[in-house]
Amino acid sequence: MRKSGFVPDNTNIKKTSGTPNLFFDSRDNIFFQRDDENIAYEVTSTQIPAMVGGAFVDLYLTKGHIREPHWHPNAWELDVVVSGEALISIVDPDTNKLHHYKAKAGQVVFIPMAWWHWIRPASEKVHLHLFFNNDQFETAEGSDTLRLTPPEVFKMAYGLDVNQIADALSPIKESVVIGPPSESHLLNKDNFSSSRGRFVPREGKQKQWSEQEISIQINDKEFRF
C-alpha cells in the first residue's frame, strides 16, 4: 500500500507530491544474523521507496567470523570501516589476481560490480557500512554455488573425485552468509528460524556430526557417509 506523499523516483519529487518517507531504523530489518555480534542489517527501497538507485547494509563481525565469498550481479559495493579493522579480499577477473586490503576506521574499499570478494575482521571486532548502487541489489553466495552444483560437474570440470567432493560439501545445508556455520546449522535445520529469507540460529541442543548419516543421490545411485 502506498503511503501519503510517496513518489516512485526522487527526480519526480514536487511540492505538490508531499514529502516522501525519509526515515527508517536499519535495526528493524535484519539481512542475516549468525549471533548477536555477527549480524547484518539492510535498508533498500523496500524500506524507503523513494530511495531509488542505492542501498545500505550495516555489518558487524567478530574475529574468527567471515562475510563469506560472494558477488553482486547488479551492483558495485563501497565498504566503509566505521570501527576496528577489516581485511577485504577481492579477485580481479580481468587480471586474475587476488587483492587483500586492510582498512581501518575512516578508510574505504571499492568492489566493482560482480567481482568475487569476502570480508574478515583484522581486529577483535569490526563494524562496516556497505553501500550499493542498486536499491534492490542481488547477492550470489559462494555457499549456494557450492551446494547447488552437482558433484559430477566438479568431476567433469576439474577431475575431482565425486565421492570426496560430495562428502566435503555435504555439511553446507543453507546459505552461510556469515561463517563459519554453527554446528547446529550444519546438522539440524529445525534449530533455525527464517528471518528475511535467511536463517537465524535459535538456542538448542547441539549434536555431534559423527552421529549423523548423510545420504546423497548422484546419477540414481545412493552414497551414504
mmCIF file with all atom_site columns, C-alpha atoms in Angstrom:
data_model
loop_
_atom_site.group_PDB
_atom_site.id
_atom_site.type_symbol
_atom_site.label_atom_id
_atom_site.label_alt_id
_atom_site.label_comp_id
_atom_site.label_asym_id
_atom_site.label_entity_id
_atom_site.label_seq_id
_atom_site.pdbx_PDB_ins_code
_atom_site.Cartn_x
_atom_site.Cartn_y
_atom_site.Cartn_z
_atom_site.occupancy
_atom_site.B_iso_or_equiv
_atom_site.pdbx_formal_charge
_atom_site.auth_seq_id
_atom_site.auth_comp_id
_atom_site.auth_asym_id
_atom_site.auth_atom_id
_atom_site.pdbx_PDB_model_num
ATOM 1   C CA . MET A 1 1   ? 0.000  0.000   0.000   1.00 0.00 ? 1   MET A CA 1
ATOM 2   C CA . ARG A 1 2   ? 1.355  3.423   -0.911  1.00 0.00 ? 2   ARG A CA 1
ATOM 3   C CA . LYS A 1 3   ? 1.820  5.907   1.857   1.00 0.00 ? 3   LYS A CA 1
ATOM 4   C CA . SER A 1 4   ? 0.766  9.512   1.559   1.00 0.00 ? 4   SER A CA 1
ATOM 5   C CA . GLY A 1 5   ? 3.457  11.548  -0.154  1.00 0.00 ? 5   GLY A CA 1
ATOM 6   C CA . PHE A 1 6   ? 5.172  8.532   -1.803  1.00 0.00 ? 6   PHE A CA 1
ATOM 7   C CA . VAL A 1 7   ? 6.940  9.165   -5.096  1.00 0.00 ? 7   VAL A CA 1
ATOM 8   C CA . PRO A 1 8   ? 8.460  6.354   -7.226  1.00 0.00 ? 8   PRO A CA 1
ATOM 9   C CA . ASP A 1 9   ? 11.601 8.293   -8.176  1.00 0.00 ? 9   ASP A CA 1
ATOM 10  C CA . ASN A 1 10  ? 13.453 11.131  -6.464  1.00 0.00 ? 10  ASN A CA 1
ATOM 11  C CA . THR A 1 11  ? 13.618 13.056  -9.732  1.00 0.00 ? 11  THR A CA 1
ATOM 12  C CA . ASN A 1 12  ? 9.837  13.331  -9.616  1.00 0.00 ? 12  ASN A CA 1
ATOM 13  C CA . ILE A 1 13  ? 9.695  14.987  -6.189  1.00 0.00 ? 13  ILE A CA 1
ATOM 14  C CA . LYS A 1 14  ? 7.491  18.051  -6.358  1.00 0.00 ? 14  LYS A CA 1
ATOM 15  C CA . LYS A 1 15  ? 5.996  20.136  -3.603  1.00 0.00 ? 15  LYS A CA 1
ATOM 16  C CA . THR A 1 16  ? 2.542  19.024  -4.747  1.00 0.00 ? 16  THR A CA 1
ATOM 17  C CA . SER A 1 17  ? 3.533  15.403  -4.085  1.00 0.00 ? 17  SER A CA 1
ATOM 18  C CA . GLY A 1 18  ? 4.185  15.868  -0.380  1.00 0.00 ? 18  GLY A CA 1
ATOM 19  C CA . THR A 1 19  ? 7.345  14.751  1.363   1.00 0.00 ? 19  THR A CA 1
ATOM 20  C CA . PRO A 1 20  ? 8.051  11.016  0.899   1.00 0.00 ? 20  PRO A CA 1
ATOM 21  C CA . ASN A 1 21  ? 9.051  8.701   3.749   1.00 0.00 ? 21  ASN A CA 1
ATOM 22  C CA . LEU A 1 22  ? 12.676 9.611   4.502   1.00 0.00 ? 22  LEU A CA 1
ATOM 23  C CA . PHE A 1 23  ? 13.319 7.722   7.759   1.00 0.00 ? 23  PHE A CA 1
ATOM 24  C CA . PHE A 1 24  ? 13.901 4.076   8.673   1.00 0.00 ? 24  PHE A CA 1
ATOM 25  C CA . ASP A 1 25  ? 15.664 2.319   11.563  1.00 0.00 ? 25  ASP A CA 1
ATOM 26  C CA . SER A 1 26  ? 18.038 -0.202  9.956   1.00 0.00 ? 26  SER A CA 1
ATOM 27  C CA . ARG A 1 27  ? 17.846 -2.435  13.038  1.00 0.00 ? 27  ARG A CA 1
ATOM 28  C CA . ASP A 1 28  ? 14.231 -3.153  12.155  1.00 0.00 ? 28  ASP A CA 1
ATOM 29  C CA . ASN A 1 29  ? 15.369 -5.149  9.102   1.00 0.00 ? 29  ASN A CA 1
ATOM 30  C CA . ILE A 1 30  ? 17.865 -7.973  9.655   1.00 0.00 ? 30  ILE A CA 1
ATOM 31  C CA . PHE A 1 31  ? 19.552 -9.170  6.469   1.00 0.00 ? 31  PHE A CA 1
ATOM 32  C CA . PHE A 1 32  ? 21.310 -12.039 8.255   1.00 0.00 ? 32  PHE A CA 1
ATOM 33  C CA . GLN A 1 33  ? 22.206 -12.933 11.844  1.00 0.00 ? 33  GLN A CA 1
ATOM 34  C CA . ARG A 1 34  ? 24.711 -15.572 12.928  1.00 0.00 ? 34  ARG A CA 1
ATOM 35  C CA . ASP A 1 35  ? 24.614 -14.411 16.562  1.00 0.00 ? 35  ASP A CA 1
ATOM 36  C CA . ASP A 1 36  ? 24.275 -11.144 18.487  1.00 0.00 ? 36  ASP A CA 1
ATOM 37  C CA . GLU A 1 37  ? 27.743 -9.932  17.455  1.00 0.00 ? 37  GLU A CA 1
ATOM 38  C CA . ASN A 1 38  ? 27.793 -11.217 13.872  1.00 0.00 ? 38  ASN A CA 1
ATOM 39  C CA . ILE A 1 39  ? 24.869 -9.594  12.168  1.00 0.00 ? 39  ILE A CA 1
ATOM 40  C CA . ALA A 1 40  ? 23.941 -7.511  9.131   1.00 0.00 ? 40  ALA A CA 1
ATOM 41  C CA . TYR A 1 41  ? 21.073 -5.022  8.823   1.00 0.00 ? 41  TYR A CA 1
ATOM 42  C CA . GLU A 1 42  ? 19.731 -3.913  5.439   1.00 0.00 ? 42  GLU A CA 1
ATOM 43  C CA . VAL A 1 43  ? 17.945 -0.859  4.040   1.00 0.00 ? 43  VAL A CA 1
ATOM 44  C CA . THR A 1 44  ? 16.698 -0.894  0.433   1.00 0.00 ? 44  THR A CA 1
ATOM 45  C CA . SER A 1 45  ? 13.879 0.733   -1.495  1.00 0.00 ? 45  SER A CA 1
ATOM 46  C CA . THR A 1 46  ? 11.601 -1.825  0.171   1.00 0.00 ? 46  THR A CA 1
ATOM 47  C CA . GLN A 1 47  ? 12.086 0.092   3.413   1.00 0.00 ? 47  GLN A CA 1
ATOM 48  C CA . ILE A 1 48  ? 12.412 3.580   1.853   1.00 0.00 ? 48  ILE A CA 1
ATOM 49  C CA . PRO A 1 49  ? 10.587 3.512   -1.514  1.00 0.00 ? 49  PRO A CA 1
ATOM 50  C CA . ALA A 1 50  ? 11.875 6.935   -2.572  1.00 0.00 ? 50  ALA A CA 1
ATOM 51  C CA . MET A 1 51  ? 15.496 5.748   -2.201  1.00 0.00 ? 51  MET A CA 1
ATOM 52  C CA . VAL A 1 52  ? 15.986 4.867   -5.851  1.00 0.00 ? 52  VAL A CA 1
ATOM 53  C CA . GLY A 1 53  ? 19.399 3.712   -7.048  1.00 0.00 ? 53  GLY A CA 1
ATOM 54  C CA . GLY A 1 54  ? 21.072 2.885   -3.742  1.00 0.00 ? 54  GLY A CA 1
ATOM 55  C CA . ALA A 1 55  ? 21.006 0.526   -0.759  1.00 0.00 ? 55  ALA A CA 1
ATOM 56  C CA . PHE A 1 56  ? 22.797 0.111   2.577   1.00 0.00 ? 56  PHE A CA 1
ATOM 57  C CA . VAL A 1 57  ? 23.985 -2.747  4.807   1.00 0.00 ? 57  VAL A CA 1
ATOM 58  C CA . ASP A 1 58  ? 25.215 -2.290  8.400   1.00 0.00 ? 58  ASP A CA 1
ATOM 59  C CA . LEU A 1 59  ? 27.643 -5.162  9.068   1.00 0.00 ? 59  LEU A CA 1
ATOM 60  C CA . TYR A 1 60  ? 29.140 -6.330  12.388  1.00 0.00 ? 60  TYR A CA 1
ATOM 61  C CA . LEU A 1 61  ? 31.736 -9.124  12.636  1.00 0.00 ? 61  LEU A CA 1
ATOM 62  C CA . THR A 1 62  ? 33.951 -10.582 15.350  1.00 0.00 ? 62  THR A CA 1
ATOM 63  C CA . LYS A 1 63  ? 37.343 -12.229 14.882  1.00 0.00 ? 63  LYS A CA 1
ATOM 64  C CA . GLY A 1 64  ? 37.065 -15.803 13.629  1.00 0.00 ? 64  GLY A CA 1
ATOM 65  C CA . HIS A 1 65  ? 33.994 -14.992 11.520  1.00 0.00 ? 65  HIS A CA 1
ATOM 66  C CA . ILE A 1 66  ? 33.775 -14.039 7.870   1.00 0.00 ? 66  ILE A CA 1
ATOM 67  C CA . ARG A 1 67  ? 31.345 -12.483 5.411   1.00 0.00 ? 67  ARG A CA 1
ATOM 68  C CA . GLU A 1 68  ? 31.566 -15.437 3.092   1.00 0.00 ? 68  GLU A CA 1
ATOM 69  C CA . PRO A 1 69  ? 32.863 -15.193 -0.503  1.00 0.00 ? 69  PRO A CA 1
ATOM 70  C CA . HIS A 1 70  ? 30.142 -13.796 -2.769  1.00 0.00 ? 70  HIS A CA 1
ATOM 71  C CA . TRP A 1 71  ? 29.448 -11.341 -5.562  1.00 0.00 ? 71  TRP A CA 1
ATOM 72  C CA . HIS A 1 72  ? 26.728 -8.863  -6.543  1.00 0.00 ? 72  HIS A CA 1
ATOM 73  C CA . PRO A 1 73  ? 25.485 -9.373  -10.129 1.00 0.00 ? 73  PRO A CA 1
ATOM 74  C CA . ASN A 1 74  ? 23.769 -5.980  -10.357 1.00 0.00 ? 74  ASN A CA 1
ATOM 75  C CA . ALA A 1 75  ? 25.676 -3.548  -8.113  1.00 0.00 ? 75  ALA A CA 1
ATOM 76  C CA . TRP A 1 76  ? 29.063 -2.260  -7.088  1.00 0.00 ? 76  TRP A CA 1
ATOM 77  C CA . GLU A 1 77  ? 29.852 -2.050  -3.389  1.00 0.00 ? 77  GLU A CA 1
ATOM 78  C CA . LEU A 1 78  ? 31.622 0.590   -1.309  1.00 0.00 ? 78  LEU A CA 1
ATOM 79  C CA . ASP A 1 79  ? 32.826 -0.636  2.091   1.00 0.00 ? 79  ASP A CA 1
ATOM 80  C CA . VAL A 1 80  ? 33.403 1.997   4.784   1.00 0.00 ? 80  VAL A CA 1
ATOM 81  C CA . VAL A 1 81  ? 35.065 0.883   8.012   1.00 0.00 ? 81  VAL A CA 1
ATOM 82  C CA . VAL A 1 82  ? 33.336 2.523   10.990  1.00 0.00 ? 82  VAL A CA 1
ATOM 83  C CA . SER A 1 83  ? 35.382 0.928   13.777  1.00 0.00 ? 83  SER A CA 1
ATOM 84  C CA . GLY A 1 84  ? 38.020 -1.771  14.104  1.00 0.00 ? 84  GLY A CA 1
ATOM 85  C CA . GLU A 1 85  ? 40.000 -3.103  11.167  1.00 0.00 ? 85  GLU A CA 1
ATOM 86  C CA . ALA A 1 86  ? 38.788 -5.208  8.243   1.00 0.00 ? 86  ALA A CA 1
ATOM 87  C CA . LEU A 1 87  ? 40.616 -7.381  5.728   1.00 0.00 ? 87  LEU A CA 1
ATOM 88  C CA . ILE A 1 88  ? 38.682 -7.157  2.466   1.00 0.00 ? 88  ILE A CA 1
ATOM 89  C CA . SER A 1 89  ? 39.732 -9.565  -0.281  1.00 0.00 ? 89  SER A CA 1
ATOM 90  C CA . ILE A 1 90  ? 38.800 -9.159  -3.942  1.00 0.00 ? 90  ILE A CA 1
ATOM 91  C CA . VAL A 1 91  ? 39.501 -11.266 -7.037  1.00 0.00 ? 91  VAL A CA 1
ATOM 92  C CA . ASP A 1 92  ? 40.111 -9.145  -10.153 1.00 0.00 ? 92  ASP A CA 1
ATOM 93  C CA . PRO A 1 93  ? 38.572 -11.148 -13.035 1.00 0.00 ? 93  PRO A CA 1
ATOM 94  C CA . ASP A 1 94  ? 40.432 -9.077  -15.640 1.00 0.00 ? 94  ASP A CA 1
ATOM 95  C CA . THR A 1 95  ? 43.942 -9.742  -14.313 1.00 0.00 ? 95  THR A CA 1
ATOM 96  C CA . ASN A 1 96  ? 43.155 -12.976 -12.394 1.00 0.00 ? 96  ASN A CA 1
ATOM 97  C CA . LYS A 1 97  ? 44.818 -11.518 -9.299  1.00 0.00 ? 97  LYS A CA 1
ATOM 98  C CA . LEU A 1 98  ? 43.753 -11.721 -5.662  1.00 0.00 ? 98  LEU A CA 1
ATOM 99  C CA . HIS A 1 99  ? 43.986 -8.451  -3.722  1.00 0.00 ? 99  HIS A CA 1
ATOM 100 C CA . HIS A 1 100 ? 43.873 -8.028  0.062   1.00 0.00 ? 100 HIS A CA 1
ATOM 101 C CA . TYR A 1 101 ? 43.070 -4.602  1.533   1.00 0.00 ? 101 TYR A CA 1
ATOM 102 C CA . LYS A 1 102 ? 43.490 -3.951  5.253   1.00 0.00 ? 102 LYS A CA 1
ATOM 103 C CA . ALA A 1 103 ? 41.280 -0.991  6.134   1.00 0.00 ? 103 ALA A CA 1
ATOM 104 C CA . LYS A 1 104 ? 40.769 0.800   9.440   1.00 0.00 ? 104 LYS A CA 1
ATOM 105 C CA . ALA A 1 105 ? 38.166 3.312   10.616  1.00 0.00 ? 105 ALA A CA 1
ATOM 106 C CA . GLY A 1 106 ? 37.568 6.026   8.043   1.00 0.00 ? 106 GLY A CA 1
ATOM 107 C CA . GLN A 1 107 ? 39.090 4.073   5.150   1.00 0.00 ? 107 GLN A CA 1
ATOM 108 C CA . VAL A 1 108 ? 37.087 2.674   2.231   1.00 0.00 ? 108 VAL A CA 1
ATOM 109 C CA . VAL A 1 109 ? 37.387 -0.206  -0.232  1.00 0.00 ? 109 VAL A CA 1
ATOM 110 C CA . PHE A 1 110 ? 35.533 -0.241  -3.547  1.00 0.00 ? 110 PHE A CA 1
ATOM 111 C CA . ILE A 1 111 ? 34.338 -3.505  -5.129  1.00 0.00 ? 111 ILE A CA 1
ATOM 112 C CA . PRO A 1 112 ? 33.301 -3.339  -8.804  1.00 0.00 ? 112 PRO A CA 1
ATOM 113 C CA . MET A 1 113 ? 30.069 -4.993  -9.893  1.00 0.00 ? 113 MET A CA 1
ATOM 114 C CA . ALA A 1 114 ? 30.121 -8.815  -10.000 1.00 0.00 ? 114 ALA A CA 1
ATOM 115 C CA . TRP A 1 115 ? 33.645 -9.163  -8.539  1.00 0.00 ? 115 TRP A CA 1
ATOM 116 C CA . TRP A 1 116 ? 34.195 -12.079 -6.127  1.00 0.00 ? 116 TRP A CA 1
ATOM 117 C CA . HIS A 1 117 ? 35.022 -10.839 -2.607  1.00 0.00 ? 117 HIS A CA 1
ATOM 118 C CA . TRP A 1 118 ? 34.871 -11.544 1.126   1.00 0.00 ? 118 TRP A CA 1
ATOM 119 C CA . ILE A 1 119 ? 35.371 -9.659  4.410   1.00 0.00 ? 119 ILE A CA 1
ATOM 120 C CA . ARG A 1 120 ? 37.176 -10.697 7.608   1.00 0.00 ? 120 ARG A CA 1
ATOM 121 C CA . PRO A 1 121 ? 37.899 -8.840  10.863  1.00 0.00 ? 121 PRO A CA 1
ATOM 122 C CA . ALA A 1 122 ? 41.560 -7.934  11.353  1.00 0.00 ? 122 ALA A CA 1
ATOM 123 C CA . SER A 1 123 ? 40.718 -6.781  14.896  1.00 0.00 ? 123 SER A CA 1
ATOM 124 C CA . GLU A 1 124 ? 38.651 -8.416  17.640  1.00 0.00 ? 124 GLU A CA 1
ATOM 125 C CA . LYS A 1 125 ? 35.542 -6.650  16.284  1.00 0.00 ? 125 LYS A CA 1
ATOM 126 C CA . VAL A 1 126 ? 34.800 -4.688  13.146  1.00 0.00 ? 126 VAL A CA 1
ATOM 127 C CA . HIS A 1 127 ? 31.862 -2.529  12.096  1.00 0.00 ? 127 HIS A CA 1
ATOM 128 C CA . LEU A 1 128 ? 31.325 -1.595  8.440   1.00 0.00 ? 128 LEU A CA 1
ATOM 129 C CA . HIS A 1 129 ? 28.841 0.391   6.383   1.00 0.00 ? 129 HIS A CA 1
ATOM 130 C CA . LEU A 1 130 ? 28.298 -1.141  2.940   1.00 0.00 ? 130 LEU A CA 1
ATOM 131 C CA . PHE A 1 131 ? 26.787 0.974   0.159   1.00 0.00 ? 131 PHE A CA 1
ATOM 132 C CA . PHE A 1 132 ? 25.397 -0.339  -3.140  1.00 0.00 ? 132 PHE A CA 1
ATOM 133 C CA . ASN A 1 133 ? 24.372 1.485   -6.326  1.00 0.00 ? 133 ASN A CA 1
ATOM 134 C CA . ASN A 1 134 ? 21.188 -0.553  -6.731  1.00 0.00 ? 134 ASN A CA 1
ATOM 135 C CA . ASP A 1 135 ? 18.194 -0.173  -4.408  1.00 0.00 ? 135 ASP A CA 1
ATOM 136 C CA . GLN A 1 136 ? 17.397 -3.885  -4.888  1.00 0.00 ? 136 GLN A CA 1
ATOM 137 C CA . PHE A 1 137 ? 20.912 -5.297  -5.139  1.00 0.00 ? 137 PHE A CA 1
ATOM 138 C CA . GLU A 1 138 ? 21.340 -9.033  -5.650  1.00 0.00 ? 138 GLU A CA 1
ATOM 139 C CA . THR A 1 139 ? 23.820 -11.298 -3.875  1.00 0.00 ? 139 THR A CA 1
ATOM 140 C CA . ALA A 1 140 ? 25.178 -14.635 -5.100  1.00 0.00 ? 140 ALA A CA 1
ATOM 141 C CA . GLU A 1 141 ? 26.630 -16.553 -2.144  1.00 0.00 ? 141 GLU A CA 1
ATOM 142 C CA . GLY A 1 142 ? 29.587 -18.886 -2.552  1.00 0.00 ? 142 GLY A CA 1
ATOM 143 C CA . SER A 1 143 ? 27.902 -21.448 -0.296  1.00 0.00 ? 143 SER A CA 1
ATOM 144 C CA . ASP A 1 144 ? 24.942 -21.628 -2.683  1.00 0.00 ? 144 ASP A CA 1
ATOM 145 C CA . THR A 1 145 ? 27.202 -22.104 -5.695  1.00 0.00 ? 145 THR A CA 1
ATOM 146 C CA . LEU A 1 146 ? 28.999 -24.973 -3.960  1.00 0.00 ? 146 LEU A CA 1
ATOM 147 C CA . ARG A 1 147 ? 25.982 -26.780 -2.534  1.00 0.00 ? 147 ARG A CA 1
ATOM 148 C CA . LEU A 1 148 ? 23.784 -26.478 -5.635  1.00 0.00 ? 148 LEU A CA 1
ATOM 149 C CA . THR A 1 149 ? 26.402 -27.633 -8.151  1.00 0.00 ? 149 THR A CA 1
ATOM 150 C CA . PRO A 1 150 ? 26.099 -31.434 -8.641  1.00 0.00 ? 150 PRO A CA 1
ATOM 151 C CA . PRO A 1 151 ? 29.329 -33.256 -7.615  1.00 0.00 ? 151 PRO A CA 1
ATOM 152 C CA . GLU A 1 152 ? 29.628 -34.861 -11.060 1.00 0.00 ? 152 GLU A CA 1
ATOM 153 C CA . VAL A 1 153 ? 30.036 -31.369 -12.542 1.00 0.00 ? 153 VAL A CA 1
ATOM 154 C CA . PHE A 1 154 ? 33.159 -30.834 -10.415 1.00 0.00 ? 154 PHE A CA 1
ATOM 155 C CA . LYS A 1 155 ? 34.475 -34.192 -11.685 1.00 0.00 ? 155 LYS A CA 1
ATOM 156 C CA . MET A 1 156 ? 33.795 -33.271 -15.300 1.00 0.00 ? 156 MET A CA 1
ATOM 157 C CA . ALA A 1 157 ? 35.270 -29.770 -14.978 1.00 0.00 ? 157 ALA A CA 1
ATOM 158 C CA . TYR A 1 158 ? 38.223 -30.363 -12.644 1.00 0.00 ? 158 TYR A CA 1
ATOM 159 C CA . GLY A 1 159 ? 38.763 -34.121 -12.413 1.00 0.00 ? 159 GLY A CA 1
ATOM 160 C CA . LEU A 1 160 ? 37.724 -34.213 -8.744  1.00 0.00 ? 160 LEU A CA 1
ATOM 161 C CA . ASP A 1 161 ? 36.519 -37.421 -7.132  1.00 0.00 ? 161 ASP A CA 1
ATOM 162 C CA . VAL A 1 162 ? 32.704 -37.426 -6.976  1.00 0.00 ? 162 VAL A CA 1
ATOM 163 C CA . ASN A 1 163 ? 32.505 -39.132 -3.578  1.00 0.00 ? 163 ASN A CA 1
ATOM 164 C CA . GLN A 1 164 ? 35.138 -36.899 -1.999  1.00 0.00 ? 164 GLN A CA 1
ATOM 165 C CA . ILE A 1 165 ? 33.598 -33.655 -3.239  1.00 0.00 ? 165 ILE A CA 1
ATOM 166 C CA . ALA A 1 166 ? 30.108 -34.797 -2.214  1.00 0.00 ? 166 ALA A CA 1
ATOM 167 C CA . ASP A 1 167 ? 31.412 -35.631 1.261   1.00 0.00 ? 167 ASP A CA 1
ATOM 168 C CA . ALA A 1 168 ? 33.358 -32.364 1.565   1.00 0.00 ? 168 ALA A CA 1
ATOM 169 C CA . LEU A 1 169 ? 30.391 -30.192 0.576   1.00 0.00 ? 169 LEU A CA 1
ATOM 170 C CA . SER A 1 170 ? 27.640 -32.154 2.331   1.00 0.00 ? 170 SER A CA 1
ATOM 171 C CA . PRO A 1 171 ? 27.765 -30.023 5.544   1.00 0.00 ? 171 PRO A CA 1
ATOM 172 C CA . ILE A 1 172 ? 26.654 -26.938 3.588   1.00 0.00 ? 172 ILE A CA 1
ATOM 173 C CA . LYS A 1 173 ? 22.877 -27.115 4.008   1.00 0.00 ? 173 LYS A CA 1
ATOM 174 C CA . GLU A 1 174 ? 21.842 -23.481 3.559   1.00 0.00 ? 174 GLU A CA 1
ATOM 175 C CA . SER A 1 175 ? 23.257 -20.086 2.592   1.00 0.00 ? 175 SER A CA 1
ATOM 176 C CA . VAL A 1 176 ? 26.128 -19.401 5.008   1.00 0.00 ? 176 VAL A CA 1
ATOM 177 C CA . VAL A 1 177 ? 26.386 -15.582 4.541   1.00 0.00 ? 177 VAL A CA 1
ATOM 178 C CA . ILE A 1 178 ? 28.319 -15.068 7.805   1.00 0.00 ? 178 ILE A CA 1
ATOM 179 C CA . GLY A 1 179 ? 30.533 -18.023 8.581   1.00 0.00 ? 179 GLY A CA 1
ATOM 180 C CA . PRO A 1 180 ? 31.512 -20.298 9.965   1.00 0.00 ? 180 PRO A CA 1
ATOM 181 C CA . PRO A 1 181 ? 28.139 -22.004 10.437  1.00 0.00 ? 181 PRO A CA 1
ATOM 182 C CA . SER A 1 182 ? 27.337 -23.167 13.921  1.00 0.00 ? 182 SER A CA 1
ATOM 183 C CA . GLU A 1 183 ? 27.292 -26.911 14.478  1.00 0.00 ? 183 GLU A CA 1
ATOM 184 C CA . SER A 1 184 ? 23.505 -26.889 14.839  1.00 0.00 ? 184 SER A CA 1
ATOM 185 C CA . HIS A 1 185 ? 23.184 -25.104 11.485  1.00 0.00 ? 185 HIS A CA 1
ATOM 186 C CA . LEU A 1 186 ? 25.128 -27.890 9.787   1.00 0.00 ? 186 LEU A CA 1
ATOM 187 C CA . LEU A 1 187 ? 23.143 -30.665 11.409  1.00 0.00 ? 187 LEU A CA 1
ATOM 188 C CA . ASN A 1 188 ? 19.587 -29.633 12.107  1.00 0.00 ? 188 ASN A CA 1
ATOM 189 C CA . LYS A 1 189 ? 17.554 -27.141 10.098  1.00 0.00 ? 189 LYS A CA 1
ATOM 190 C CA . ASP A 1 190 ? 14.851 -27.250 12.787  1.00 0.00 ? 190 ASP A CA 1
ATOM 191 C CA . ASN A 1 191 ? 17.173 -25.279 15.083  1.00 0.00 ? 191 ASN A CA 1
ATOM 192 C CA . PHE A 1 192 ? 16.798 -22.276 12.783  1.00 0.00 ? 192 PHE A CA 1
ATOM 193 C CA . SER A 1 193 ? 14.076 -19.753 12.169  1.00 0.00 ? 193 SER A CA 1
ATOM 194 C CA . SER A 1 194 ? 13.715 -17.756 8.973   1.00 0.00 ? 194 SER A CA 1
ATOM 195 C CA . SER A 1 195 ? 14.463 -14.035 9.070   1.00 0.00 ? 195 SER A CA 1
ATOM 196 C CA . ARG A 1 196 ? 14.071 -12.170 5.775   1.00 0.00 ? 196 ARG A CA 1
ATOM 197 C CA . GLY A 1 197 ? 14.736 -15.373 3.859   1.00 0.00 ? 197 GLY A CA 1
ATOM 198 C CA . ARG A 1 198 ? 17.900 -16.142 5.827   1.00 0.00 ? 198 ARG A CA 1
ATOM 199 C CA . PHE A 1 199 ? 18.487 -18.423 8.813   1.00 0.00 ? 199 PHE A CA 1
ATOM 200 C CA . VAL A 1 200 ? 18.880 -17.096 12.346  1.00 0.00 ? 200 VAL A CA 1
ATOM 201 C CA . PRO A 1 201 ? 20.137 -19.612 14.951  1.00 0.00 ? 201 PRO A CA 1
ATOM 202 C CA . ARG A 1 202 ? 17.915 -20.470 17.884  1.00 0.00 ? 202 ARG A CA 1
ATOM 203 C CA . GLU A 1 203 ? 19.244 -21.860 21.111  1.00 0.00 ? 203 GLU A CA 1
ATOM 204 C CA . GLY A 1 204 ? 19.086 -25.611 21.097  1.00 0.00 ? 204 GLY A CA 1
ATOM 205 C CA . LYS A 1 205 ? 20.985 -28.758 21.934  1.00 0.00 ? 205 LYS A CA 1
ATOM 206 C CA . GLN A 1 206 ? 23.847 -29.290 19.531  1.00 0.00 ? 206 GLN A CA 1
ATOM 207 C CA . LYS A 1 207 ? 24.658 -32.747 18.165  1.00 0.00 ? 207 LYS A CA 1
ATOM 208 C CA . GLN A 1 208 ? 27.985 -34.135 17.063  1.00 0.00 ? 208 GLN A CA 1
ATOM 209 C CA . TRP A 1 209 ? 28.453 -34.505 13.308  1.00 0.00 ? 209 TRP A CA 1
ATOM 210 C CA . SER A 1 210 ? 29.713 -38.061 13.726  1.00 0.00 ? 210 SER A CA 1
ATOM 211 C CA . GLU A 1 211 ? 26.261 -39.114 14.934  1.00 0.00 ? 211 GLU A CA 1
ATOM 212 C CA . GLN A 1 212 ? 24.603 -38.187 11.661  1.00 0.00 ? 212 GLN A CA 1
ATOM 213 C CA . GLU A 1 213 ? 24.376 -40.265 8.487   1.00 0.00 ? 213 GLU A CA 1
ATOM 214 C CA . ILE A 1 214 ? 24.479 -38.473 5.142   1.00 0.00 ? 214 ILE A CA 1
ATOM 215 C CA . SER A 1 215 ? 22.688 -39.873 2.100   1.00 0.00 ? 215 SER A CA 1
ATOM 216 C CA . ILE A 1 216 ? 23.358 -38.312 -1.321  1.00 0.00 ? 216 ILE A CA 1
ATOM 217 C CA . GLN A 1 217 ? 21.758 -39.266 -4.649  1.00 0.00 ? 217 GLN A CA 1
ATOM 218 C CA . ILE A 1 218 ? 24.131 -38.999 -7.634  1.00 0.00 ? 218 ILE A CA 1
ATOM 219 C CA . ASN A 1 219 ? 23.060 -40.330 -11.057 1.00 0.00 ? 219 ASN A CA 1
ATOM 220 C CA . ASP A 1 220 ? 20.401 -42.591 -9.487  1.00 0.00 ? 220 ASP A CA 1
ATOM 221 C CA . LYS A 1 221 ? 22.971 -44.069 -7.082  1.00 0.00 ? 221 LYS A CA 1
ATOM 222 C CA . GLU A 1 222 ? 22.869 -43.558 -3.332  1.00 0.00 ? 222 GLU A CA 1
ATOM 223 C CA . PHE A 1 223 ? 26.014 -42.759 -1.357  1.00 0.00 ? 223 PHE A CA 1
ATOM 224 C CA . ARG A 1 224 ? 25.976 -42.964 2.440   1.00 0.00 ? 224 ARG A CA 1
ATOM 225 C CA . PHE A 1 225 ? 28.520 -41.297 4.744   1.00 0.00 ? 225 PHE A CA 1
#
